[in-house]
Amino acid sequence: MLKKWYEAIDPSRIGDELRYRLLRYLVSTRGEKEARKILGVSSSTLYRLLKRQVRLTDDNLKRILEALEPEEFEKIAGTEEKLRALGVLDNNGAIDYAIVLEILGVAARDPYLRQLILRFTVENFREDLRRILGISLTGVKMKWTQDFEIFLRERKKRRKVRGPETLKYYKSLFKKYLEGKELSEELIDYVVNHPNKWLRNIFRHYIQYLYYKRRISPETFGWIMEVVPSRSYRLDVRPYQISLEDVKKTLEFLEQRHSIYYTIYRVMLESGARFEHVLKMAETWSPNEVVEIPGVGIVTRRLVCFEDQGFCRYYMGLREGSKPCEWIYFSNETLELIEKTAPRHINRNQVTKYAKRHGLVLPKYMRKTAWRLMIKAVSREVARFIQSRLGELRVSEARYEDLLGEADEAYPKYLKTLEKQLENTKTP
């Protein structure tokens, strides 16, 4: 049987002030009638308890605790009183080290508690930890080299950095903020607190490189990787609202002013493909190339069109890394635009800057808009396949052909939904 939370509380360790705060809270939240019932006392006895004319006994206190939620007790008691009630502190504020050692023993078996303790230790006792581990940061200077670039592209474990735009951005950050600086406690603090969180990423990559080249010890490597968190991704609700009015206004503007960017936006909206994948398709456009889909055994031309259904799909076959892309779907009309544009290299940053300069919807939001509209027209499983959200699917060899067929059958429904939504949307 699971132990109740209040059974860990020793009533004898709770002082009078906290006892009466708990009583007043019980009466204010449950009412006098319910409080009398919980305590098993009369109206006159409750009155005397509230006036402190009689002492609140340990038995009274147990009844109060049983009626409260643990969050309520923690809110009223505060940290020090809570620790005293749990026996970690005595009435004089002295620590019971035996209980603390028991807690640390539990941490050895509980990964989450262990991480909490490690994080607290790193954040509050960083210098002491460094001395204990014998970590030395002297004599190491930060320098961007060709060898480091090769490490990022080819030798780095887990996610390699191969995109030319990403490499270019990382190099510019490194040169601006890290080049020539000596690895030190001050530099680590500088990186951790820098407003551009991408600097953490490139710094961590360089620490991995130093460890790979045996320039730093395993202890130094482990300590720095713990101290410098990677760039965080917030999962809260984004304040940016993507309206169809803005999407339609953006498309109309680009159709009149910039045909190349208009084509890119059309493909993103019709396919739900990521911005970088659409740009890669435009740059490497090879519609007649015959390829074999790995693990499935399907031999196909990259471009497959269904004239009677009004759409085409182009095989990308990008499966490495965290952002895969199998097929990019688009309408026959958009194919005509692509053929006028591709193959062509289009600079990602220039497209984004152009959109910001003219107050347009940013390219990265087109995929989100497509998803929102697509799940209204087709099943979520098919929408995930069309948008290459393969991490959310289990695509076996047998299931691949089923999903491909289902996507081909369902996709025209999305095109009709998209067209109808845009037609019914009024722009200012």
CSV table of C-alpha atoms in Angstrom, one decimal:
chain,number,residue,atom,x,y,z
A,1,MET,CA,0.0,0.0,0.0
A,2,LEU,CA,1.3,3.4,-0.9
A,3,LYS,CA,2.2,5.7,2.0
A,4,LYS,CA,0.1,8.8,2.4
A,5,TRP,CA,1.9,12.0,2.2
A,6,TYR,CA,1.0,13.2,5.7
A,7,GLU,CA,2.4,10.0,7.2
A,8,ALA,CA,5.9,11.3,6.6
A,9,ILE,CA,5.1,14.3,8.8
A,10,ASP,CA,6.0,14.1,12.5
A,11,PRO,CA,3.4,16.3,14.3
A,12,SER,CA,5.6,16.7,17.3
A,13,ARG,CA,8.1,18.7,15.2
A,14,ILE,CA,5.5,21.3,14.1
A,15,GLY,CA,5.5,24.4,16.3
A,16,ASP,CA,2.5,26.3,17.6
A,17,GLU,CA,2.6,29.1,15.0
A,18,LEU,CA,2.4,26.7,12.1
A,19,ARG,CA,-0.3,24.6,13.9
A,20,TYR,CA,-2.6,27.5,14.2
A,21,ARG,CA,-1.9,28.8,10.7
A,22,LEU,CA,-3.0,25.3,9.4
A,23,LEU,CA,-6.2,25.5,11.6
A,24,ARG,CA,-7.1,29.0,10.3
A,25,TYR,CA,-6.5,27.8,6.7
A,26,LEU,CA,-8.7,24.8,7.3
A,27,VAL,CA,-11.6,26.9,8.6
A,28,SER,CA,-11.2,29.6,5.9
A,29,THR,CA,-11.3,27.1,3.0
A,30,ARG,CA,-13.6,24.3,4.4
A,31,GLY,CA,-15.9,26.4,6.6
A,32,GLU,CA,-16.5,26.1,10.3
A,33,LYS,CA,-19.1,23.3,10.0
A,34,GLU,CA,-16.7,21.1,8.0
A,35,ALA,CA,-13.8,22.0,10.2
A,36,ARG,CA,-15.7,20.8,13.3
A,37,LYS,CA,-16.5,17.6,11.5
A,38,ILE,CA,-12.8,17.0,10.5
A,39,LEU,CA,-11.5,17.7,14.0
A,40,GLY,CA,-14.4,16.0,15.8
A,41,VAL,CA,-15.0,19.0,18.2
A,42,SER,CA,-17.9,21.2,19.2
A,43,SER,CA,-18.5,24.8,18.2
A,44,SER,CA,-17.2,26.1,21.5
A,45,THR,CA,-14.1,24.0,21.4
A,46,LEU,CA,-13.3,25.2,17.8
A,47,TYR,CA,-13.8,28.8,19.0
A,48,ARG,CA,-11.3,28.2,21.9
A,49,LEU,CA,-8.8,26.6,19.5
A,50,LEU,CA,-9.0,29.6,17.2
A,51,LYS,CA,-8.5,32.0,20.1
A,52,ARG,CA,-5.6,29.8,21.3
A,53,GLN,CA,-7.3,29.3,24.6
A,54,VAL,CA,-6.5,25.6,24.3
A,55,ARG,CA,-3.6,24.0,22.5
A,56,LEU,CA,-4.0,22.2,19.2
A,57,THR,CA,-3.0,18.7,20.0
A,58,ASP,CA,-1.0,16.3,17.8
A,59,ASP,CA,-4.2,14.3,17.2
A,60,ASN,CA,-6.0,17.5,16.1
A,61,LEU,CA,-3.0,18.3,13.8
A,62,LYS,CA,-3.1,14.8,12.2
A,63,ARG,CA,-6.8,15.3,11.3
A,64,ILE,CA,-6.0,18.7,9.7
A,65,LEU,CA,-3.2,17.2,7.6
A,66,GLU,CA,-5.4,14.3,6.5
A,67,ALA,CA,-7.9,16.9,5.1
A,68,LEU,CA,-5.3,18.9,3.2
A,69,GLU,CA,-3.5,18.3,-0.1
A,70,PRO,CA,0.3,18.3,0.1
A,71,GLU,CA,0.5,21.4,-2.0
A,72,GLU,CA,-1.7,23.2,0.5
A,73,PHE,CA,0.6,22.2,3.4
A,74,GLU,CA,3.8,23.3,1.4
A,75,LYS,CA,2.2,26.6,0.6
A,76,ILE,CA,1.4,27.4,4.3
A,77,ALA,CA,4.4,25.8,5.9
A,78,GLY,CA,7.2,27.2,3.8
A,79,THR,CA,10.5,25.5,3.1
A,80,GLU,CA,12.1,25.6,6.6
A,81,GLU,CA,9.0,24.5,8.5
A,82,LYS,CA,8.4,21.7,5.9
A,83,LEU,CA,11.9,20.4,6.4
A,84,ARG,CA,11.4,20.5,10.2
A,85,ALA,CA,8.2,18.6,9.9
A,86,LEU,CA,9.8,16.0,7.8
A,87,GLY,CA,12.6,15.6,10.3
A,88,VAL,CA,15.4,17.0,8.1
A,89,LEU,CA,15.8,19.9,10.5
A,90,ASP,CA,15.3,19.8,14.3
A,91,ASN,CA,13.6,22.5,16.3
A,92,ASN,CA,16.9,24.4,16.6
A,93,GLY,CA,17.5,24.4,12.8
A,94,ALA,CA,20.2,21.8,13.0
A,95,ILE,CA,20.4,19.3,10.0
A,96,ASP,CA,19.8,15.6,10.5
A,97,TYR,CA,22.6,14.3,8.3
A,98,ALA,CA,21.4,10.7,8.5
A,99,ILE,CA,18.1,11.6,6.7
A,100,VAL,CA,20.0,13.7,4.2
A,101,LEU,CA,22.3,10.6,3.4
A,102,GLU,CA,19.1,8.5,3.0
A,103,ILE,CA,17.8,11.0,0.5
A,104,LEU,CA,21.1,10.8,-1.4
A,105,GLY,CA,20.9,7.1,-1.3
A,106,VAL,CA,17.5,7.3,-3.0
A,107,ALA,CA,19.0,9.6,-5.7
A,108,ALA,CA,21.3,6.7,-6.6
A,109,ARG,CA,18.2,4.7,-7.6
A,110,ASP,CA,16.1,7.5,-9.0
A,111,PRO,CA,17.4,9.1,-12.3
A,112,TYR,CA,15.1,12.2,-12.0
A,113,LEU,CA,16.2,13.0,-8.4
A,114,ARG,CA,19.8,12.4,-9.4
A,115,GLN,CA,19.5,14.9,-12.2
A,116,LEU,CA,17.9,17.4,-9.9
A,117,ILE,CA,20.8,17.1,-7.4
A,118,LEU,CA,23.4,17.2,-10.1
A,119,ARG,CA,21.8,20.4,-11.7
A,120,PHE,CA,21.7,22.1,-8.3
A,121,THR,CA,25.3,21.1,-7.6
A,122,VAL,CA,26.5,22.5,-10.9
A,123,GLU,CA,24.6,25.7,-10.6
A,124,ASN,CA,25.5,26.5,-6.9
A,125,PHE,CA,28.8,24.8,-6.3
A,126,ARG,CA,30.5,25.0,-9.7
A,127,GLU,CA,33.9,26.1,-8.4
A,128,ASP,CA,34.0,23.5,-5.7
A,129,LEU,CA,33.1,20.8,-8.2
A,130,ARG,CA,35.8,21.9,-10.5
A,131,ARG,CA,38.4,21.7,-7.8
A,132,ILE,CA,37.2,18.3,-6.6
A,133,LEU,CA,37.4,16.9,-10.2
A,134,GLY,CA,40.8,18.5,-10.8
A,135,ILE,CA,39.5,20.2,-14.0
A,136,SER,CA,41.9,22.5,-15.7
A,137,LEU,CA,40.9,25.0,-18.4
A,138,THR,CA,44.3,26.7,-18.9
A,139,GLY,CA,46.1,26.8,-22.2
A,140,VAL,CA,43.2,26.1,-24.5
A,141,LYS,CA,42.3,28.8,-27.1
A,142,MET,CA,39.3,28.9,-29.3
A,143,LYS,CA,40.1,28.8,-33.0
A,144,TRP,CA,38.0,28.0,-36.1
A,145,THR,CA,39.9,25.6,-38.3
A,146,GLN,CA,39.3,23.5,-41.4
A,147,ASP,CA,39.8,20.4,-39.2
A,148,PHE,CA,37.0,21.6,-36.8
A,149,GLU,CA,34.7,22.2,-39.9
A,150,ILE,CA,35.4,18.6,-41.1
A,151,PHE,CA,34.6,17.4,-37.6
A,152,LEU,CA,31.2,19.1,-37.7
A,153,ARG,CA,30.4,17.7,-41.1
A,154,GLU,CA,31.8,14.1,-40.8
A,155,ARG,CA,33.1,13.0,-37.5
A,156,LYS,CA,30.8,14.5,-34.9
A,157,LYS,CA,28.6,11.9,-33.1
A,158,ARG,CA,24.8,12.0,-33.3
A,159,ARG,CA,23.6,15.0,-35.4
A,160,LYS,CA,26.2,16.2,-37.9
A,161,VAL,CA,26.2,19.7,-39.2
A,162,ARG,CA,26.2,19.5,-43.0
A,163,GLY,CA,24.0,22.4,-44.2
A,164,PRO,CA,26.1,25.1,-45.8
A,165,GLU,CA,23.9,27.8,-44.4
A,166,THR,CA,24.1,26.4,-40.9
A,167,LEU,CA,27.9,26.0,-41.1
A,168,LYS,CA,28.2,29.6,-42.4
A,169,TYR,CA,26.1,30.9,-39.5
A,170,TYR,CA,28.0,28.9,-36.9
A,171,LYS,CA,31.3,30.2,-38.3
A,172,SER,CA,30.2,33.8,-38.2
A,173,LEU,CA,29.0,33.4,-34.6
A,174,PHE,CA,32.3,31.7,-33.6
A,175,LYS,CA,34.5,34.3,-35.3
A,176,LYS,CA,32.5,37.2,-33.7
A,177,TYR,CA,32.3,35.9,-30.1
A,178,LEU,CA,34.8,33.1,-29.5
A,179,GLU,CA,37.7,33.3,-31.9
A,180,GLY,CA,41.0,33.7,-30.1
A,181,LYS,CA,39.6,33.6,-26.6
A,182,GLU,CA,41.0,31.3,-23.9
A,183,LEU,CA,38.8,28.6,-22.4
A,184,SER,CA,38.0,29.8,-18.9
A,185,GLU,CA,35.3,30.0,-16.3
A,186,GLU,CA,34.6,33.6,-17.4
A,187,LEU,CA,34.2,32.5,-21.0
A,188,ILE,CA,31.8,29.7,-20.0
A,189,ASP,CA,29.7,32.2,-18.0
A,190,TYR,CA,29.7,34.5,-21.0
A,191,VAL,CA,28.4,31.8,-23.3
A,192,VAL,CA,25.8,30.6,-20.9
A,193,ASN,CA,24.4,34.1,-20.4
A,194,HIS,CA,24.7,35.3,-24.0
A,195,PRO,CA,21.4,36.4,-25.5
A,196,ASN,CA,22.0,34.4,-28.7
A,197,LYS,CA,21.4,30.9,-27.5
A,198,TRP,CA,22.8,29.4,-30.7
A,199,LEU,CA,26.2,30.4,-29.3
A,200,ARG,CA,25.8,27.6,-26.8
A,201,ASN,CA,25.4,25.1,-29.6
A,202,ILE,CA,28.6,26.0,-31.4
A,203,PHE,CA,30.5,26.2,-28.1
A,204,ARG,CA,29.3,22.7,-27.1
A,205,HIS,CA,30.3,21.5,-30.6
A,206,TYR,CA,33.8,22.9,-30.1
A,207,ILE,CA,34.1,21.3,-26.6
A,208,GLN,CA,33.2,18.0,-28.3
A,209,TYR,CA,35.9,18.6,-30.9
A,210,LEU,CA,38.5,19.4,-28.2
A,211,TYR,CA,37.6,16.2,-26.4
A,212,TYR,CA,37.8,14.3,-29.7
A,213,LYS,CA,41.3,15.7,-30.3
A,214,ARG,CA,42.3,14.9,-26.6
A,215,ARG,CA,42.9,18.5,-25.8
A,216,ILE,CA,40.7,18.3,-22.7
A,217,SER,CA,40.2,15.5,-20.1
A,218,PRO,CA,37.0,13.5,-19.8
A,219,GLU,CA,36.3,15.3,-16.5
A,220,THR,CA,36.6,18.7,-18.1
A,221,PHE,CA,34.4,17.6,-21.0
A,222,GLY,CA,31.7,16.2,-18.7
A,223,TRP,CA,31.7,19.3,-16.5
A,224,ILE,CA,31.5,21.8,-19.3
A,225,MET,CA,28.7,19.9,-21.1
A,226,GLU,CA,26.8,19.8,-17.9
A,227,VAL,CA,27.3,23.5,-17.1
A,228,VAL,CA,26.6,24.8,-20.7
A,229,PRO,CA,23.0,23.7,-21.7
A,230,SER,CA,22.2,23.3,-25.3
A,231,ARG,CA,19.9,25.8,-26.9
A,232,SER,CA,16.4,25.3,-25.3
A,233,TYR,CA,13.2,24.9,-27.3
A,234,ARG,CA,10.2,26.3,-25.6
A,235,LEU,CA,7.1,24.2,-26.0
A,236,ASP,CA,4.6,26.8,-24.9
A,237,VAL,CA,1.9,28.3,-27.0
A,238,ARG,CA,3.4,30.7,-29.5
A,239,PRO,CA,1.9,34.2,-29.4
A,240,TYR,CA,2.3,34.5,-33.2
A,241,GLN,CA,-1.1,33.9,-34.8
A,242,ILE,CA,-1.0,32.9,-38.4
A,243,SER,CA,-4.1,34.2,-40.2
A,244,LEU,CA,-5.3,33.1,-43.6
A,245,GLU,CA,-5.8,36.7,-44.5
A,246,ASP,CA,-2.1,37.3,-44.0
A,247,VAL,CA,-1.2,34.2,-46.0
A,248,LYS,CA,-3.4,35.2,-48.9
A,249,LYS,CA,-2.1,38.8,-48.8
A,250,THR,CA,1.5,37.4,-48.9
A,251,LEU,CA,0.8,35.2,-51.9
A,252,GLU,CA,-0.9,38.0,-53.8
A,253,PHE,CA,2.0,40.3,-53.0
A,254,LEU,CA,4.6,37.8,-54.2
A,255,GLU,CA,2.7,36.8,-57.3
A,256,GLN,CA,2.8,40.4,-58.4
A,257,ARG,CA,6.3,41.4,-57.2
A,258,HIS,CA,8.6,38.3,-57.0
A,259,SER,CA,7.7,35.2,-59.0
A,260,ILE,CA,10.6,33.1,-57.6
A,261,TYR,CA,9.7,33.6,-54.0
A,262,TYR,CA,6.0,33.2,-54.9
A,263,THR,CA,6.8,29.7,-56.3
A,264,ILE,CA,8.7,28.8,-53.1
A,265,TYR,CA,5.7,29.9,-50.9
A,266,ARG,CA,3.2,28.0,-53.2
A,267,VAL,CA,5.2,24.8,-52.8
A,268,MET,CA,5.5,25.2,-49.0
A,269,LEU,CA,1.7,25.8,-48.6
A,270,GLU,CA,0.7,23.0,-51.0
A,271,SER,CA,3.1,20.4,-49.5
A,272,GLY,CA,3.7,21.4,-46.0
A,273,ALA,CA,7.4,20.8,-46.6
A,274,ARG,CA,10.0,22.6,-44.6
A,275,PHE,CA,11.5,25.8,-46.1
A,276,GLU,CA,15.0,24.3,-46.4
A,277,HIS,CA,13.7,21.2,-48.2
A,278,VAL,CA,11.8,23.2,-50.8
A,279,LEU,CA,15.0,25.3,-51.4
A,280,LYS,CA,17.0,22.1,-51.8
A,281,MET,CA,14.5,20.7,-54.3
A,282,ALA,CA,14.7,24.0,-56.3
A,283,GLU,CA,18.5,23.8,-56.3
A,284,THR,CA,18.8,20.1,-57.2
A,285,TRP,CA,15.8,19.8,-59.5
A,286,SER,CA,16.2,16.7,-61.6
A,287,PRO,CA,12.7,15.5,-62.5
A,288,ASN,CA,13.7,12.7,-64.9
A,289,GLU,CA,16.2,11.0,-62.6
A,290,VAL,CA,15.3,7.4,-61.8
A,291,VAL,CA,15.9,6.4,-58.2
A,292,GLU,CA,15.2,3.5,-55.9
A,293,ILE,CA,13.5,4.1,-52.5
A,294,PRO,CA,15.8,2.6,-49.9
A,295,GLY,CA,14.3,-0.3,-47.9
A,296,VAL,CA,11.1,-0.4,-50.0
A,297,GLY,CA,12.4,-1.5,-53.4
A,298,ILE,CA,10.3,0.9,-55.4
A,299,VAL,CA,12.0,2.3,-58.5
A,300,THR,CA,10.6,5.6,-59.6
A,301,ARG,CA,11.3,8.8,-61.4
A,302,ARG,CA,11.8,11.7,-59.0
A,303,LEU,CA,8.9,13.5,-60.4
A,304,VAL,CA,5.6,11.6,-60.6
A,305,CYS,CA,2.6,13.4,-61.9
A,306,PHE,CA,-1.1,12.5,-61.8
A,307,GLU,CA,-2.5,14.7,-64.6
A,308,ASP,CA,-6.1,13.6,-64.1
A,309,GLN,CA,-5.9,14.3,-60.4
A,310,GLY,CA,-4.2,17.7,-60.8
A,311,PHE,CA,-1.0,17.1,-58.7
A,312,CYS,CA,2.6,15.8,-58.7
A,313,ARG,CA,5.0,14.6,-56.1
A,314,TYR,CA,8.8,14.9,-56.2
A,315,TYR,CA,11.0,12.4,-54.4
A,316,MET,CA,13.7,13.9,-52.1
A,317,GLY,CA,14.7,10.8,-50.1
A,318,LEU,CA,16.3,12.8,-47.2
A,319,ARG,CA,16.3,10.5,-44.2
A,320,GLU,CA,19.5,11.4,-42.3
A,321,GLY,CA,19.3,13.8,-39.3
A,322,SER,CA,16.3,15.0,-37.5
A,323,LYS,CA,14.5,16.6,-40.4
A,324,PRO,CA,13.6,14.0,-43.0
A,325,CYS,CA,11.9,14.6,-46.3
A,326,GLU,CA,10.5,11.8,-48.5
A,327,TRP,CA,8.1,13.4,-51.0
A,328,ILE,CA,7.1,17.0,-51.8
A,329,TYR,CA,3.6,17.3,-53.1
A,330,PHE,CA,2.3,20.2,-55.2
A,331,SER,CA,-0.4,21.0,-57.9
A,332,ASN,CA,0.0,20.9,-61.7
A,333,GLU,CA,-0.2,24.7,-61.7
A,334,THR,CA,2.7,25.0,-59.3
A,335,LEU,CA,4.8,22.5,-61.4
A,336,GLU,CA,4.6,25.0,-64.2
A,337,LEU,CA,6.0,27.7,-61.9
A,338,ILE,CA,8.8,25.3,-60.7
A,339,GLU,CA,9.9,24.5,-64.2
A,340,LYS,CA,10.3,28.2,-64.9
A,341,THR,CA,12.5,28.6,-61.8
A,342,ALA,CA,14.4,25.4,-61.2
A,343,PRO,CA,17.2,24.4,-61.0
A,344,ARG,CA,18.3,27.5,-59.1
A,345,HIS,CA,20.1,28.3,-55.8
A,346,ILE,CA,17.9,30.5,-53.6
A,347,ASN,CA,19.4,32.1,-50.5
A,348,ARG,CA,17.4,31.3,-47.5
A,349,ASN,CA,18.3,34.4,-45.5
A,350,GLN,CA,17.4,36.7,-48.4
A,351,VAL,CA,13.9,35.2,-48.7
A,352,THR,CA,13.4,35.8,-45.0
A,353,LYS,CA,14.8,39.3,-45.1
A,354,TYR,CA,12.5,40.1,-48.1
A,355,ALA,CA,9.5,38.9,-46.2
A,356,LYS,CA,10.3,40.9,-43.1
A,357,ARG,CA,11.0,44.0,-45.1
A,358,HIS,CA,7.6,43.9,-46.8
A,359,GLY,CA,5.6,42.7,-43.7
A,360,LEU,CA,4.9,39.3,-45.2
A,361,VAL,CA,4.2,36.0,-43.4
A,362,LEU,CA,7.7,34.4,-42.8
A,363,PRO,CA,8.5,31.3,-44.8
A,364,LYS,CA,8.7,29.1,-41.7
A,365,TYR,CA,5.1,29.6,-40.9
A,366,MET,CA,3.8,28.2,-44.2
A,367,ARG,CA,4.4,24.6,-43.0
A,368,LYS,CA,2.3,25.3,-39.8
A,369,THR,CA,-0.5,26.8,-42.0
A,370,ALA,CA,-0.4,23.8,-44.3
A,371,TRP,CA,-0.7,21.4,-41.3
A,372,ARG,CA,-3.6,23.3,-39.9
A,373,LEU,CA,-5.5,23.2,-43.1
A,374,MET,CA,-4.4,19.7,-44.2
A,375,ILE,CA,-5.8,17.9,-41.1
A,376,LYS,CA,-9.2,19.3,-41.9
A,377,ALA,CA,-9.2,17.6,-45.3
A,378,VAL,CA,-7.3,14.3,-44.7
A,379,SER,CA,-6.5,12.0,-41.8
A,380,ARG,CA,-3.6,12.9,-39.5
A,381,GLU,CA,-1.7,9.8,-40.4
A,382,VAL,CA,-1.8,10.7,-44.1
A,383,ALA,CA,-1.0,14.4,-43.4
A,384,ARG,CA,2.1,13.3,-41.4
A,385,PHE,CA,3.2,11.2,-44.4
A,386,ILE,CA,2.7,14.0,-46.9
A,387,GLN,CA,4.6,16.4,-44.7
A,388,SER,CA,7.4,13.8,-43.9
A,389,ARG,CA,6.7,13.9,-40.2
A,390,LEU,CA,8.2,10.4,-40.2
A,391,GLY,CA,9.3,10.6,-36.5
A,392,GLU,CA,5.6,10.5,-35.7
A,393,LEU,CA,4.9,7.5,-37.8
A,394,ARG,CA,6.1,3.9,-37.9
A,395,VAL,CA,6.7,3.3,-41.6
A,396,SER,CA,7.6,-0.3,-42.3
A,397,GLU,CA,8.4,-1.6,-45.7
A,398,ALA,CA,4.9,-3.0,-46.1
A,399,ARG,CA,3.2,0.1,-44.7
A,400,TYR,CA,5.1,2.5,-46.9
A,401,GLU,CA,3.3,1.6,-50.1
A,402,ASP,CA,0.0,1.7,-48.2
A,403,LEU,CA,0.6,5.2,-47.0
A,404,LEU,CA,1.9,6.4,-50.3
A,405,GLY,CA,-1.2,5.2,-52.0
A,406,GLU,CA,-3.4,6.7,-49.3
A,407,ALA,CA,-1.6,10.0,-49.6
A,408,ASP,CA,-2.0,10.0,-53.4
A,409,GLU,CA,-5.7,9.3,-53.1
A,410,ALA,CA,-6.3,11.9,-50.3
A,411,TYR,CA,-4.0,14.8,-51.5
A,412,PRO,CA,-6.5,16.2,-54.1
A,413,LYS,CA,-8.9,16.8,-51.2
A,414,TYR,CA,-6.4,19.0,-49.5
A,415,LEU,CA,-5.8,21.0,-52.7
A,416,LYS,CA,-9.6,21.6,-52.9
A,417,THR,CA,-9.8,22.6,-49.3
A,418,LEU,CA,-6.9,25.0,-49.6
A,419,GLU,CA,-8.3,26.6,-52.7
A,420,LYS,CA,-11.7,27.0,-51.1
A,421,GLN,CA,-10.3,28.4,-47.9
A,422,LEU,CA,-8.2,31.0,-49.8
A,423,GLU,CA,-11.1,31.9,-52.0
A,424,ASN,CA,-13.4,32.5,-49.0
A,425,THR,CA,-10.8,34.6,-47.2
A,426,LYS,CA,-11.0,38.3,-47.7
A,427,THR,CA,-7.9,40.5,-47.6
A,428,PRO,CA,-7.9,44.1,-46.4
